[in-house]
Amino acid sequence: MASYASSASPQVLVGNIALFGIGALLMRGAGCTINDLWDRNLDKGVERTRSRPLASGALTVPQAVGFLGLQLAGGLAVLTQLNWYSIQLGASSLLFVGTYPLMKRITYWPQFVLGLTFNWGALLGWSAVTGVVDWSVCAPLYASGVLWTLVYDTAYAHQDKSDDALVGIKSTALLFGENTKPVLLAFLLGSCLLAGIAGLGNQQGVGYFSSLLIGTFMLGLKLRTVK
């Protein structure tokens, strides 16, 4: 969207897609490693996660920390290819990356914090192209992504809710309970609306809005059939 707004060259677009693809792989992997380090004891009590390397004993904590160091070093190498504003903005996301795993211990809204973490790229991607964040576009886009994450990760969390309740893990799946589908439908519609506002603010074309409606419709269908 930033490339569209600034009429950036194809080289800028392709270069940033490559950098962000590599960065996402490294930093989401780092987030998973941090999550497994924090949760290695809790994971033993959840059927789906007890076979994870740390929970099962296949890896030791020092080995995981060493691997995390490599992931973070790779992420830093990618981040330093961006402008100084983006370096600072990207580094600030580590607050969410590092603390997200703790949220399931203290709040029923860890999926909200996950949304704040996973969608940081909506801000960083813009600043990487233009040098600053256009909040009139990026704020609704970021909020849309947070709601979208709440939808899919709450549905995902339902598969663990029985074990989670036993070991003391909190989630929006437990919070919403039988009201999950109507709540998630409201989040989905809100996500679509906010992404639409961002698109209008950026003067996006038919392709953007068509893709938005198709994606919303497809996730809405999934919500109807998910158990």
XYZ file of C-alpha atoms in Angstrom:
227
model
C 0.000 0.000 0.000
C 2.893 2.352 0.735
C 4.430 1.590 -2.651
C 1.048 2.283 -4.265
C 0.678 5.605 -2.450
C 4.221 6.781 -3.161
C 4.448 5.393 -6.716
C 7.590 3.519 -5.709
C 9.573 1.698 -8.368
C 9.159 -2.057 -8.906
C 12.662 -2.534 -7.514
C 11.642 -0.930 -4.214
C 8.521 -3.079 -4.055
C 10.288 -6.352 -4.824
C 13.213 -5.536 -2.538
C 10.958 -4.809 0.415
C 8.834 -7.892 -0.202
C 12.007 -9.992 -0.074
C 13.314 -8.292 3.072
C 9.994 -8.529 4.865
C 9.514 -12.135 3.827
C 12.871 -13.106 5.300
C 12.308 -10.914 8.345
C 8.872 -12.398 9.002
C 10.253 -15.924 8.790
C 13.048 -15.114 11.245
C 11.085 -13.045 13.730
C 7.965 -15.198 13.801
C 10.280 -18.110 14.335
C 11.935 -16.191 17.172
C 8.510 -15.519 18.653
C 7.744 -19.238 18.561
C 11.043 -20.024 20.257
C 10.382 -17.458 22.995
C 6.866 -18.824 23.424
C 8.169 -22.385 23.790
C 10.802 -21.268 26.297
C 8.222 -19.533 28.474
C 5.683 -22.330 28.121
C 7.872 -25.423 28.267
C 6.320 -26.567 31.548
C 2.745 -25.592 30.645
C 3.082 -27.340 27.283
C 3.564 -30.662 29.031
C -0.029 -30.498 30.246
C -1.633 -29.779 26.860
C -2.173 -32.664 24.450
C -1.376 -30.677 21.304
C 1.868 -29.163 22.627
C 3.442 -31.820 24.845
C 5.478 -33.151 21.909
C 7.181 -29.800 21.275
C 11.002 -30.060 21.483
C 11.422 -28.280 24.825
C 8.349 -29.791 26.472
C 9.336 -33.296 25.383
C 12.981 -32.888 26.335
C 14.273 -33.263 22.776
C 15.996 -29.873 23.160
C 17.553 -28.249 26.226
C 16.994 -24.651 27.300
C 20.598 -23.603 26.426
C 20.171 -25.082 22.958
C 16.915 -23.163 22.466
C 18.479 -19.923 23.706
C 21.371 -20.387 21.291
C 18.963 -20.948 18.410
C 16.988 -17.872 19.475
C 20.191 -15.837 19.352
C 20.729 -16.890 15.744
C 17.145 -15.989 14.835
C 17.411 -12.554 16.463
C 20.774 -11.901 14.825
C 19.260 -12.697 11.444
C 16.306 -10.436 12.179
C 18.657 -7.622 13.163
C 20.597 -8.068 9.927
C 17.378 -7.608 7.969
C 16.236 -4.653 10.077
C 19.487 -2.748 9.536
C 18.779 -2.708 5.793
C 15.928 -0.263 6.468
C 15.938 3.446 7.261
C 16.663 4.661 10.798
C 13.013 5.421 11.583
C 12.092 1.860 10.630
C 14.947 0.382 12.646
C 13.629 2.062 15.780
C 10.049 1.115 14.971
C 10.998 -2.486 14.281
C 13.065 -2.791 17.455
C 10.142 -1.548 19.532
C 8.104 -4.579 18.464
C 10.380 -6.771 20.608
C 8.360 -5.616 23.626
C 5.344 -7.503 22.275
C 7.387 -10.424 20.945
C 8.975 -10.996 24.343
C 5.921 -10.504 26.557
C 3.140 -12.121 24.505
C 3.699 -15.608 25.990
C 3.152 -14.176 29.486
C -0.246 -12.744 28.624
C -2.021 -16.120 28.699
C -1.116 -16.298 32.396
C -2.619 -12.945 33.388
C -5.431 -12.097 30.947
C -8.136 -13.780 28.904
C -7.045 -11.611 25.950
C -3.663 -13.049 24.881
C -4.989 -13.228 21.305
C -5.306 -9.430 21.360
C -1.630 -9.086 22.283
C -0.776 -11.607 19.566
C -2.629 -9.361 17.121
C -0.597 -6.352 18.249
C 2.560 -8.406 17.689
C 1.786 -10.119 14.390
C 0.489 -7.008 12.646
C 3.380 -4.671 13.429
C 4.385 -5.057 9.804
C 1.431 -2.865 8.818
C 3.348 0.025 10.395
C 6.871 -1.078 9.576
C 6.149 -1.833 5.927
C 4.917 1.693 5.350
C 7.845 3.369 7.075
C 10.317 1.170 5.188
C 9.059 2.636 1.906
C 8.344 6.241 2.846
C 10.504 6.876 5.932
C 7.530 7.640 8.191
C 4.175 6.097 9.136
C 1.030 7.590 7.601
C -1.243 7.026 10.592
C -4.399 7.960 8.691
C -3.930 4.759 6.663
C -1.798 2.576 8.904
C -3.811 2.966 12.128
C -7.046 1.493 10.695
C -5.023 -1.099 8.755
C -3.221 -2.164 11.938
C -6.460 -2.305 13.916
C -8.028 -4.366 11.131
C -5.179 -6.863 11.367
C -5.559 -7.110 15.145
C -9.250 -7.982 14.778
C -8.469 -10.474 12.004
C -5.940 -12.181 14.302
C -8.516 -12.316 17.095
C -10.867 -14.159 14.744
C -8.577 -16.936 13.567
C -6.584 -17.400 16.764
C -9.674 -17.591 18.960
C -11.059 -20.321 16.705
C -7.662 -22.033 16.877
C -7.579 -21.780 20.683
C -10.824 -23.729 21.047
C -9.003 -26.987 20.357
C -6.987 -26.531 23.570
C -9.633 -25.055 25.862
C -10.167 -28.179 27.991
C -6.463 -28.618 28.696
C -5.985 -24.846 29.054
C -8.609 -24.684 31.789
C -6.850 -27.468 33.683
C -3.354 -25.971 33.572
C -4.442 -22.348 34.097
C -3.946 -20.929 30.601
C -6.338 -18.116 29.695
C -7.693 -17.375 26.216
C -10.495 -15.633 24.360
C -11.833 -19.111 23.538
C -12.516 -19.652 27.243
C -13.749 -16.084 27.678
C -16.274 -16.147 24.821
C -17.368 -19.757 25.275
C -20.678 -20.462 23.559
C -20.826 -16.858 22.309
C -17.685 -17.285 20.227
C -19.286 -17.298 16.772
C -21.308 -14.066 17.082
C -18.388 -12.289 18.758
C -15.960 -13.388 16.052
C -18.425 -12.400 13.338
C -18.509 -8.897 14.821
C -14.707 -8.817 14.872
C -14.584 -9.994 11.261
C -16.979 -7.287 10.100
C -15.010 -4.713 12.077
C -11.794 -5.904 10.463
C -13.322 -5.561 7.012
C -14.648 -2.088 7.789
C -11.305 -0.843 9.122
C -9.370 -2.297 6.182
C -11.881 -0.593 3.913
C -11.280 2.735 5.658
C -7.540 2.260 5.184
C -8.091 1.483 1.503
C -10.235 4.555 0.999
C -7.647 6.715 2.753
C -4.984 5.335 0.429
C -7.199 5.631 -2.664
C -6.847 1.927 -3.453
C -8.410 0.498 -6.575
C -10.989 -2.168 -7.355
C -8.495 -4.994 -6.886
C -7.910 -4.077 -3.243
C -11.560 -3.895 -2.297
C -12.477 -7.006 -4.271
C -9.759 -8.981 -2.482
C -10.910 -7.602 0.858
C -14.509 -8.666 0.303
C -13.519 -12.114 -0.982
C -11.222 -12.737 1.983
C -13.847 -11.590 4.462
C -16.492 -13.751 2.820
C -14.252 -16.831 2.874
C -13.350 -16.437 6.552
C -17.015 -15.811 7.320
C -17.914 -19.112 5.660
C -15.292 -20.849 7.755
C -16.770 -19.355 10.909
C -20.124 -20.898 10.022
C -18.703 -24.412 9.801
C -15.992 -24.390 12.482
C -16.793 -26.398 15.594
